Amino acid sequence: MFAERVLSGMRPTGLLHLGHYHGVLKNWVKLQDEFPCLFFVADWHALTTHYETPEVIKENVWDMVVDWLAAGVDPEKATLFVQSKVPEHAELHLLLSMNTPLSWLERVPTYKDQQEKLSDKDLATYGFLGYPLLQSADILIYRATQVPVGEDQVPHIELTREIARRFNHFYSKEKLLDAKGAEIGRKPILLEPKALLTEASKMPGLDGMKMSKSYQNTLALRETPENISQKVRKMPTDPARVRRTDPGDPAKCPVWQLHEVYSDASTKQWVQEGCKSAGIGCIQCKEPVIQAVTDELAPMRERAAMYTENPTLVRKIISEGCERARAMANDTMQDVRKHMGLDYS
Ligand code: SF4
């Protein structure tokens, strides 16, 4: 009954790096060719954890959009917008909050997890408890059919489905009948989305841990070739290779993990043999990685430069995207208001 639509958002809390590219953006670029897609800057979500430092969000909104465009997200194919510029998200969030049991939010696994992980922040707030509901509103307001998520976010989609079901149960009066005229349910007002499970990014950071801003082990999408080279050259290697003549083991080396992402079979064989026999030095071993990352990021840097030199174009892309998103959001909200008896005119 509703057309396929994919929705995904990202919080603007820092510079995007290769972890974002391999974990999210590459997937967006693929999805935009397969479905109508909506990609949004989740600035209200960022406020749930950064309410004391909103300047972080402001600094990162436009940089993040430029990074998306640089990575190949195409505004001709996908709708790009900023959450807070479509205030209907807040209206739906409020209306859904009227009938969402508190226990549903309290049992979302990330609620306790994140509070523990981000223990330097006071997250005993109403906004933080409600953020999965805001996420549900983000999804339901576009009647998105599919939401790309990692394993850890699946409970949020489940919650969204439950919220949609509960809403439809309370407010949908229109019966759905089968061919024989028997009632088979109610016509949905809000659509239950499906999780489009995406593989967790295996992108390792410069120290072998997962690439993440909090570990300070990232390569930014707009890193210069000089920085890429410098950062990779400084990467730790197998500690057994103290001297050039000491053999090592790639399994104990974070550089090997980057070879796993970037190198072909013959380069990998060269690393394995050369490392174990001390036939190659570590600097030599890092060269193909430096080259591969530089080559991957070169077109992104070029596109990013084009957009940073033309901020009006970026703002135009977002303002047109917001307009399109708002029209879709309004369609749903008219229906929601009508079914909740809020259409007094
Ligand atoms: S040769 Fe390569 S894989 Fe082996 S320790 Fe050095 S950098 Fe790591």
mmCIF file of C-alpha atoms and ligand atoms in Angstrom:
data_model
loop_
_atom_site.group_PDB
_atom_site.id
_atom_site.type_symbol
_atom_site.label_atom_id
_atom_site.label_comp_id
_atom_site.label_asym_id
_atom_site.label_seq_id
_atom_site.Cartn_x
_atom_site.Cartn_y
_atom_site.Cartn_z
ATOM 1 C CA MET A 1 0.000 0.000 0.000
ATOM 2 C CA PHE A 2 2.928 2.315 0.761
ATOM 3 C CA ALA A 3 5.887 2.725 -1.589
ATOM 4 C CA GLU A 4 9.318 1.455 -0.595
ATOM 5 C CA ARG A 5 11.284 4.107 1.242
ATOM 6 C CA VAL A 6 14.567 3.928 3.115
ATOM 7 C CA LEU A 7 15.441 6.257 5.979
ATOM 8 C CA SER A 8 18.717 6.708 7.795
ATOM 9 C CA GLY A 9 20.268 9.445 9.913
ATOM 10 C CA MET A 10 23.596 10.408 11.393
ATOM 11 C CA ARG A 11 24.429 12.504 14.430
ATOM 12 C CA PRO A 12 26.612 15.531 13.698
ATOM 13 C CA THR A 13 29.059 15.198 16.572
ATOM 14 C CA GLY A 14 32.452 15.042 14.858
ATOM 15 C CA LEU A 15 34.434 14.798 11.654
ATOM 16 C CA LEU A 16 33.573 11.781 9.563
ATOM 17 C CA HIS A 17 36.275 9.168 9.088
ATOM 18 C CA LEU A 18 36.895 5.937 7.202
ATOM 19 C CA GLY A 19 34.871 4.028 9.808
ATOM 20 C CA HIS A 20 31.786 6.025 8.795
ATOM 21 C CA TYR A 21 32.574 5.517 5.130
ATOM 22 C CA HIS A 22 32.926 1.736 5.324
ATOM 23 C CA GLY A 23 30.212 1.318 7.965
ATOM 24 C CA VAL A 24 27.483 3.632 6.686
ATOM 25 C CA LEU A 25 28.155 5.871 3.710
ATOM 26 C CA LYS A 26 29.193 3.180 1.227
ATOM 27 C CA ASN A 27 25.921 1.478 2.033
ATOM 28 C CA TRP A 28 23.935 4.699 1.544
ATOM 29 C CA VAL A 29 25.566 5.188 -1.860
ATOM 30 C CA LYS A 30 24.458 1.685 -2.823
ATOM 31 C CA LEU A 31 20.961 2.080 -1.388
ATOM 32 C CA GLN A 32 20.283 5.333 -3.204
ATOM 33 C CA ASP A 33 20.406 3.363 -6.468
ATOM 34 C CA GLU A 34 17.979 0.752 -5.187
ATOM 35 C CA PHE A 35 15.303 2.694 -3.267
ATOM 36 C CA PRO A 36 13.995 6.201 -2.738
ATOM 37 C CA CYS A 37 16.148 7.234 0.219
ATOM 38 C CA LEU A 38 15.949 9.885 2.901
ATOM 39 C CA PHE A 39 19.182 10.692 4.736
ATOM 40 C CA PHE A 40 19.076 13.171 7.568
ATOM 41 C CA VAL A 41 21.307 15.086 9.933
ATOM 42 C CA ALA A 42 20.087 13.977 13.354
ATOM 43 C CA ASP A 43 20.814 17.240 15.176
ATOM 44 C CA TRP A 44 18.083 16.764 17.805
ATOM 45 C CA HIS A 45 19.465 13.320 18.560
ATOM 46 C CA ALA A 46 22.902 14.840 19.021
ATOM 47 C CA LEU A 47 21.383 17.224 21.569
ATOM 48 C CA THR A 48 20.243 14.311 23.741
ATOM 49 C CA THR A 49 23.901 13.693 24.627
ATOM 50 C CA HIS A 50 25.441 17.097 23.807
ATOM 51 C CA TYR A 51 22.870 19.429 25.372
ATOM 52 C CA GLU A 52 25.620 21.171 27.335
ATOM 53 C CA THR A 53 27.818 21.693 24.277
ATOM 54 C CA PRO A 54 25.500 22.532 21.383
ATOM 55 C CA GLU A 55 28.361 24.331 19.614
ATOM 56 C CA VAL A 56 29.794 20.877 18.754
ATOM 57 C CA ILE A 57 26.660 20.161 16.755
ATOM 58 C CA LYS A 58 26.605 23.511 15.011
ATOM 59 C CA GLU A 59 30.225 23.116 13.948
ATOM 60 C CA ASN A 60 29.635 19.703 12.455
ATOM 61 C CA VAL A 61 26.319 19.947 10.587
ATOM 62 C CA TRP A 62 27.647 21.420 7.353
ATOM 63 C CA ASP A 63 30.925 19.525 7.439
ATOM 64 C CA MET A 64 28.976 16.324 7.757
ATOM 65 C CA VAL A 65 26.775 17.114 4.777
ATOM 66 C CA VAL A 66 29.882 17.945 2.728
ATOM 67 C CA ASP A 67 31.387 14.602 3.765
ATOM 68 C CA TRP A 68 28.236 12.772 2.662
ATOM 69 C CA LEU A 69 28.333 14.471 -0.715
ATOM 70 C CA ALA A 70 32.067 13.834 -0.973
ATOM 71 C CA ALA A 71 31.495 10.138 -0.283
ATOM 72 C CA GLY A 72 29.095 9.955 -3.221
ATOM 73 C CA VAL A 73 25.691 10.516 -1.658
ATOM 74 C CA ASP A 74 23.787 12.077 -4.535
ATOM 75 C CA PRO A 75 21.107 14.722 -3.872
ATOM 76 C CA GLU A 76 19.572 13.896 -7.260
ATOM 77 C CA LYS A 77 18.876 10.377 -6.033
ATOM 78 C CA ALA A 78 18.327 10.811 -2.297
ATOM 79 C CA THR A 79 16.630 13.435 -0.148
ATOM 80 C CA LEU A 80 19.099 15.026 2.273
ATOM 81 C CA PHE A 81 17.729 17.092 5.125
ATOM 82 C CA VAL A 82 18.224 18.330 8.668
ATOM 83 C CA GLN A 83 15.910 16.869 11.320
ATOM 84 C CA SER A 84 15.237 20.122 13.176
ATOM 85 C CA LYS A 85 14.180 21.802 9.934
ATOM 86 C CA VAL A 86 11.240 19.424 9.758
ATOM 87 C CA PRO A 87 9.546 20.237 13.086
ATOM 88 C CA GLU A 88 6.811 17.695 12.367
ATOM 89 C CA HIS A 89 9.239 15.094 13.800
ATOM 90 C CA ALA A 90 8.799 16.803 17.181
ATOM 91 C CA GLU A 91 5.033 16.897 16.819
ATOM 92 C CA LEU A 92 4.833 13.184 16.088
ATOM 93 C CA HIS A 93 7.274 12.456 18.906
ATOM 94 C CA LEU A 94 4.996 14.332 21.299
ATOM 95 C CA LEU A 95 1.834 12.630 20.072
ATOM 96 C CA LEU A 96 3.439 9.184 20.270
ATOM 97 C CA SER A 97 4.661 9.948 23.782
ATOM 98 C CA MET A 98 1.029 10.160 24.910
ATOM 99 C CA ASN A 99 0.498 6.454 24.455
ATOM 100 C CA THR A 100 3.963 4.913 24.723
ATOM 101 C CA PRO A 101 4.366 2.950 27.962
ATOM 102 C CA LEU A 102 7.345 4.156 29.951
ATOM 103 C CA SER A 103 8.521 0.570 30.451
ATOM 104 C CA TRP A 104 8.986 0.155 26.686
ATOM 105 C CA LEU A 105 11.594 2.911 26.731
ATOM 106 C CA GLU A 106 13.245 1.821 29.955
ATOM 107 C CA ARG A 107 13.887 -1.650 28.602
ATOM 108 C CA VAL A 108 15.629 -0.512 25.379
ATOM 109 C CA PRO A 109 19.077 -2.130 25.824
ATOM 110 C CA THR A 110 21.037 0.923 24.648
ATOM 111 C CA TYR A 111 19.424 3.092 27.344
ATOM 112 C CA LYS A 112 21.382 1.575 30.222
ATOM 113 C CA ASP A 113 24.406 0.731 28.037
ATOM 114 C CA GLN A 114 24.904 4.260 26.826
ATOM 115 C CA GLN A 115 24.350 5.754 30.268
ATOM 116 C CA GLU A 116 27.152 3.535 31.542
ATOM 117 C CA LYS A 117 29.424 4.150 28.544
ATOM 118 C CA LEU A 118 28.972 7.915 28.571
ATOM 119 C CA SER A 119 29.317 8.152 32.337
ATOM 120 C CA ASP A 120 30.999 11.581 32.052
ATOM 121 C CA LYS A 121 27.628 12.973 30.937
ATOM 122 C CA ASP A 122 24.453 13.281 32.969
ATOM 123 C CA LEU A 123 22.034 11.299 30.836
ATOM 124 C CA ALA A 124 19.309 10.912 33.443
ATOM 125 C CA THR A 125 17.183 13.200 31.296
ATOM 126 C CA TYR A 126 13.745 13.020 29.769
ATOM 127 C CA GLY A 127 15.256 13.623 26.302
ATOM 128 C CA PHE A 128 17.678 10.731 26.593
ATOM 129 C CA LEU A 129 15.039 8.286 27.774
ATOM 130 C CA GLY A 130 12.829 9.394 24.903
ATOM 131 C CA TYR A 131 15.386 9.290 22.151
ATOM 132 C CA PRO A 132 14.325 5.859 20.824
ATOM 133 C CA LEU A 133 10.819 7.274 20.584
ATOM 134 C CA LEU A 134 12.139 10.260 18.642
ATOM 135 C CA GLN A 135 13.852 7.742 16.382
ATOM 136 C CA SER A 136 10.541 5.970 15.940
ATOM 137 C CA ALA A 137 8.910 9.281 15.029
ATOM 138 C CA ASP A 138 11.717 9.925 12.500
ATOM 139 C CA ILE A 139 10.967 6.622 10.813
ATOM 140 C CA LEU A 140 7.182 6.570 11.075
ATOM 141 C CA ILE A 141 6.680 10.102 9.847
ATOM 142 C CA TYR A 142 8.054 9.082 6.423
ATOM 143 C CA ARG A 143 6.348 5.703 6.452
ATOM 144 C CA ALA A 144 9.790 4.307 5.783
ATOM 145 C CA THR A 145 9.622 0.664 4.808
ATOM 146 C CA GLN A 146 13.272 -0.153 5.500
ATOM 147 C CA VAL A 147 15.799 1.199 7.931
ATOM 148 C CA PRO A 148 19.450 0.195 7.572
ATOM 149 C CA VAL A 149 20.765 -0.691 11.022
ATOM 150 C CA GLY A 150 23.485 -2.675 12.703
ATOM 151 C CA GLU A 151 22.654 -5.580 15.001
ATOM 152 C CA ASP A 152 22.656 -3.356 18.115
ATOM 153 C CA GLN A 153 19.951 -1.099 16.689
ATOM 154 C CA VAL A 154 17.494 -3.865 15.837
ATOM 155 C CA PRO A 155 15.641 -3.442 19.182
ATOM 156 C CA HIS A 156 14.942 0.173 18.176
ATOM 157 C CA ILE A 157 13.228 -0.983 15.007
ATOM 158 C CA GLU A 158 11.285 -3.558 17.008
ATOM 159 C CA LEU A 159 10.177 -0.765 19.343
ATOM 160 C CA THR A 160 9.139 1.327 16.344
ATOM 161 C CA ARG A 161 7.049 -1.545 15.021
ATOM 162 C CA GLU A 162 5.346 -1.956 18.396
ATOM 163 C CA ILE A 163 4.659 1.766 18.593
ATOM 164 C CA ALA A 164 3.139 1.773 15.104
ATOM 165 C CA ARG A 165 0.978 -1.258 15.965
ATOM 166 C CA ARG A 166 -0.246 0.347 19.174
ATOM 167 C CA PHE A 167 -1.014 3.600 17.385
ATOM 168 C CA ASN A 168 -2.914 1.829 14.601
ATOM 169 C CA HIS A 169 -4.794 -0.231 17.179
ATOM 170 C CA PHE A 170 -5.987 2.875 19.032
ATOM 171 C CA TYR A 171 -6.744 5.165 16.143
ATOM 172 C CA SER A 172 -7.419 3.232 12.944
ATOM 173 C CA LYS A 173 -11.116 2.630 12.497
ATOM 174 C CA GLU A 174 -11.089 1.639 8.860
ATOM 175 C CA LYS A 175 -11.437 -2.108 8.454
ATOM 176 C CA LEU A 176 -9.366 -4.134 6.015
ATOM 177 C CA LEU A 177 -11.488 -6.840 4.430
ATOM 178 C CA ASP A 178 -10.510 -9.959 2.517
ATOM 179 C CA ALA A 179 -12.101 -10.985 -0.791
ATOM 180 C CA LYS A 180 -15.043 -12.558 1.072
ATOM 181 C CA GLY A 181 -15.670 -9.410 3.082
ATOM 182 C CA ALA A 182 -14.264 -10.738 6.386
ATOM 183 C CA GLU A 183 -12.286 -8.322 8.509
ATOM 184 C CA ILE A 184 -8.560 -9.113 8.445
ATOM 185 C CA GLY A 185 -7.357 -6.093 10.366
ATOM 186 C CA ARG A 186 -7.380 -2.338 10.321
ATOM 187 C CA LYS A 187 -5.946 -0.107 7.653
ATOM 188 C CA PRO A 188 -2.633 1.119 9.052
ATOM 189 C CA ILE A 189 -2.064 4.815 9.592
ATOM 190 C CA LEU A 190 1.566 4.328 10.542
ATOM 191 C CA LEU A 191 3.612 1.728 8.759
ATOM 192 C CA GLU A 192 5.687 -0.912 10.542
ATOM 193 C CA PRO A 193 9.230 -0.620 9.146
ATOM 194 C CA LYS A 194 11.659 -3.455 8.590
ATOM 195 C CA ALA A 195 15.263 -3.502 9.740
ATOM 196 C CA LEU A 196 17.642 -3.694 6.804
ATOM 197 C CA LEU A 197 20.462 -5.430 8.604
ATOM 198 C CA THR A 198 23.853 -4.080 7.617
ATOM 199 C CA GLU A 199 27.089 -5.733 8.539
ATOM 200 C CA ALA A 200 28.977 -3.941 11.286
ATOM 201 C CA SER A 201 31.947 -2.058 9.909
ATOM 202 C CA LYS A 202 35.151 -3.979 10.226
ATOM 203 C CA MET A 203 37.174 -0.858 9.639
ATOM 204 C CA PRO A 204 40.084 -1.034 12.047
ATOM 205 C CA GLY A 205 41.630 2.111 13.457
ATOM 206 C CA LEU A 206 45.295 3.043 13.482
ATOM 207 C CA ASP A 207 45.840 1.047 16.680
ATOM 208 C CA GLY A 208 43.932 -2.076 15.683
ATOM 209 C CA MET A 209 40.852 -1.189 17.751
ATOM 210 C CA LYS A 210 37.614 -0.264 15.981
ATOM 211 C CA MET A 211 38.057 3.103 14.243
ATOM 212 C CA SER A 212 36.359 5.651 16.454
ATOM 213 C CA LYS A 213 36.719 9.289 17.375
ATOM 214 C CA SER A 214 36.825 8.386 21.050
ATOM 215 C CA TYR A 215 39.905 6.194 20.523
ATOM 216 C CA GLN A 216 41.668 8.924 18.496
ATOM 217 C CA ASN A 217 42.686 6.333 15.929
ATOM 218 C CA THR A 218 40.925 7.686 12.867
ATOM 219 C CA LEU A 219 41.703 8.659 9.314
ATOM 220 C CA ALA A 220 39.320 11.458 8.366
ATOM 221 C CA LEU A 221 37.567 11.425 5.016
ATOM 222 C CA ARG A 222 39.303 14.652 4.106
ATOM 223 C CA GLU A 223 42.728 13.675 5.428
ATOM 224 C CA THR A 224 45.537 15.031 3.235
ATOM 225 C CA PRO A 225 47.866 12.526 1.519
ATOM 226 C CA GLU A 226 50.698 13.824 3.749
ATOM 227 C CA ASN A 227 48.677 13.124 6.889
ATOM 228 C CA ILE A 228 47.628 9.701 5.692
ATOM 229 C CA SER A 229 51.240 8.801 5.079
ATOM 230 C CA GLN A 230 52.381 10.231 8.396
ATOM 231 C CA LYS A 231 49.647 8.544 10.427
ATOM 232 C CA VAL A 232 50.089 5.117 8.831
ATOM 233 C CA ARG A 233 53.883 5.325 9.149
ATOM 234 C CA LYS A 234 53.450 5.972 12.861
ATOM 235 C CA MET A 235 51.176 2.971 13.349
ATOM 236 C CA PRO A 236 52.388 0.418 15.876
ATOM 237 C CA THR A 237 53.403 -2.965 14.450
ATOM 238 C CA ASP A 238 54.084 -6.414 15.881
ATOM 239 C CA PRO A 239 56.224 -5.578 18.938
ATOM 240 C CA ALA A 240 58.428 -8.609 18.119
ATOM 241 C CA ARG A 241 59.861 -6.708 15.162
ATOM 242 C CA VAL A 242 62.279 -4.559 17.112
ATOM 243 C CA ARG A 243 64.989 -4.709 14.444
ATOM 244 C CA ARG A 244 64.487 -4.956 10.713
ATOM 245 C CA THR A 245 65.918 -8.495 10.854
ATOM 246 C CA ASP A 246 63.443 -9.725 13.512
ATOM 247 C CA PRO A 247 60.633 -11.802 12.017
ATOM 248 C CA GLY A 248 57.066 -10.903 12.962
ATOM 249 C CA ASP A 249 53.506 -12.138 12.795
ATOM 250 C CA PRO A 250 50.856 -10.160 10.882
ATOM 251 C CA ALA A 251 48.190 -11.566 13.219
ATOM 252 C CA LYS A 252 49.704 -9.415 15.965
ATOM 253 C CA CYS A 253 49.894 -6.258 13.857
ATOM 254 C CA PRO A 254 47.218 -3.582 13.253
ATOM 255 C CA VAL A 255 48.714 -2.824 9.827
ATOM 256 C CA TRP A 256 47.727 -6.308 8.718
ATOM 257 C CA GLN A 257 44.089 -5.495 9.506
ATOM 258 C CA LEU A 258 44.290 -2.631 7.040
ATOM 259 C CA HIS A 259 45.776 -4.981 4.461
ATOM 260 C CA GLU A 260 42.745 -7.191 5.038
ATOM 261 C CA VAL A 261 40.514 -4.272 4.029
ATOM 262 C CA TYR A 262 42.566 -2.871 1.185
ATOM 263 C CA SER A 263 44.981 -5.409 -0.286
ATOM 264 C CA ASP A 264 44.513 -8.051 -2.956
ATOM 265 C CA ALA A 265 45.534 -11.677 -2.487
ATOM 266 C CA SER A 266 49.051 -11.301 -3.864
ATOM 267 C CA THR A 267 49.855 -8.271 -1.682
ATOM 268 C CA LYS A 268 48.533 -10.137 1.338
ATOM 269 C CA GLN A 269 50.751 -13.096 0.507
ATOM 270 C CA TRP A 270 53.728 -10.734 0.138
ATOM 271 C CA VAL A 271 52.968 -9.324 3.618
ATOM 272 C CA GLN A 272 52.553 -12.736 5.237
ATOM 273 C CA GLU A 273 55.755 -14.154 3.790
ATOM 274 C CA GLY A 274 57.790 -10.979 4.096
ATOM 275 C CA CYS A 275 56.771 -10.351 7.701
ATOM 276 C CA LYS A 276 57.333 -13.896 8.921
ATOM 277 C CA SER A 277 60.734 -14.172 7.192
ATOM 278 C CA ALA A 278 61.782 -10.572 7.933
ATOM 279 C CA GLY A 279 62.073 -10.241 4.171
ATOM 280 C CA ILE A 280 60.329 -6.858 4.231
ATOM 281 C CA GLY A 281 60.497 -3.957 6.643
ATOM 282 C CA CYS A 282 57.453 -2.454 8.316
ATOM 283 C CA ILE A 283 57.711 0.860 6.460
ATOM 284 C CA GLN A 284 57.813 -1.089 3.206
ATOM 285 C CA CYS A 285 54.799 -3.114 4.333
ATOM 286 C CA LYS A 286 52.826 0.044 5.069
ATOM 287 C CA GLU A 287 53.354 1.554 1.613
ATOM 288 C CA PRO A 288 50.537 -0.325 -0.185
ATOM 289 C CA VAL A 289 48.135 0.643 2.620
ATOM 290 C CA ILE A 290 49.125 4.303 2.372
ATOM 291 C CA GLN A 291 48.614 4.130 -1.377
ATOM 292 C CA ALA A 292 45.229 2.403 -1.137
ATOM 293 C CA VAL A 293 43.818 4.815 1.455
ATOM 294 C CA THR A 294 45.164 7.799 -0.507
ATOM 295 C CA ASP A 295 43.561 6.484 -3.703
ATOM 296 C CA GLU A 296 40.256 5.816 -1.947
ATOM 297 C CA LEU A 297 40.115 9.281 -0.419
ATOM 298 C CA ALA A 298 41.419 11.270 -3.423
ATOM 299 C CA PRO A 299 38.073 11.583 -5.247
ATOM 300 C CA MET A 300 36.359 12.392 -1.936
ATOM 301 C CA ARG A 301 38.814 15.184 -1.198
ATOM 302 C CA GLU A 302 38.246 16.551 -4.656
ATOM 303 C CA ARG A 303 34.461 16.516 -4.324
ATOM 304 C CA ALA A 304 34.640 17.913 -0.789
ATOM 305 C CA ALA A 305 36.749 20.831 -2.066
ATOM 306 C CA MET A 306 34.152 21.523 -4.730
ATOM 307 C CA TYR A 307 31.411 21.726 -2.106
ATOM 308 C CA THR A 308 33.383 23.673 0.508
ATOM 309 C CA GLU A 309 34.189 26.258 -2.142
ATOM 310 C CA ASN A 310 30.493 26.517 -2.868
ATOM 311 C CA PRO A 311 28.636 26.638 0.479
ATOM 312 C CA THR A 312 25.565 28.130 -1.195
ATOM 313 C CA LEU A 313 25.169 24.956 -3.210
ATOM 314 C CA VAL A 314 25.319 22.804 -0.056
ATOM 315 C CA ARG A 315 22.714 24.983 1.629
ATOM 316 C CA LYS A 316 20.516 24.795 -1.454
ATOM 317 C CA ILE A 317 20.747 20.990 -1.499
ATOM 318 C CA ILE A 318 19.677 20.860 2.143
ATOM 319 C CA SER A 319 16.955 23.443 1.828
ATOM 320 C CA GLU A 320 15.421 21.622 -1.157
ATOM 321 C CA GLY A 321 15.763 18.334 0.704
ATOM 322 C CA CYS A 322 14.045 19.792 3.765
ATOM 323 C CA GLU A 323 11.195 21.008 1.609
ATOM 324 C CA ARG A 324 10.688 17.573 0.057
ATOM 325 C CA ALA A 325 10.964 15.854 3.433
ATOM 326 C CA ARG A 326 8.541 18.284 4.992
ATOM 327 C CA ALA A 327 5.936 17.610 2.324
ATOM 328 C CA MET A 328 6.186 13.857 2.999
ATOM 329 C CA ALA A 329 6.090 14.402 6.774
ATOM 330 C CA ASN A 330 3.032 16.605 6.406
ATOM 331 C CA ASP A 331 1.157 13.933 4.483
ATOM 332 C CA THR A 332 1.562 11.559 7.399
ATOM 333 C CA MET A 333 0.821 14.205 10.012
ATOM 334 C CA GLN A 334 -2.455 15.184 8.372
ATOM 335 C CA ASP A 335 -3.513 11.587 8.667
ATOM 336 C CA VAL A 336 -2.244 11.314 12.230
ATOM 337 C CA ARG A 337 -3.982 14.521 13.351
ATOM 338 C CA LYS A 338 -7.227 13.455 11.704
ATOM 339 C CA HIS A 339 -7.215 10.028 13.331
ATOM 340 C CA MET A 340 -6.355 11.490 16.735
ATOM 341 C CA GLY A 341 -9.242 13.930 16.442
ATOM 342 C CA LEU A 342 -7.006 16.958 16.174
ATOM 343 C CA ASP A 343 -8.473 18.327 12.935
ATOM 344 C CA TYR A 344 -10.828 20.903 14.425
ATOM 345 C CA SER A 345 -11.136 23.184 11.428
HETATM 346 S S1 SF4 B 1 55.864 -6.344 8.309
HETATM 347 FE FE1 SF4 B 1 53.834 -5.537 8.128
HETATM 348 S S2 SF4 B 1 52.507 -7.017 9.144
HETATM 349 FE FE2 SF4 B 1 54.599 -7.429 9.796
HETATM 350 S S3 SF4 B 1 54.834 -6.297 11.694
HETATM 351 FE FE3 SF4 B 1 55.590 -5.009 10.052
HETATM 352 S S4 SF4 B 1 53.843 -3.746 9.471
HETATM 353 FE FE4 SF4 B 1 53.071 -5.471 10.646
#
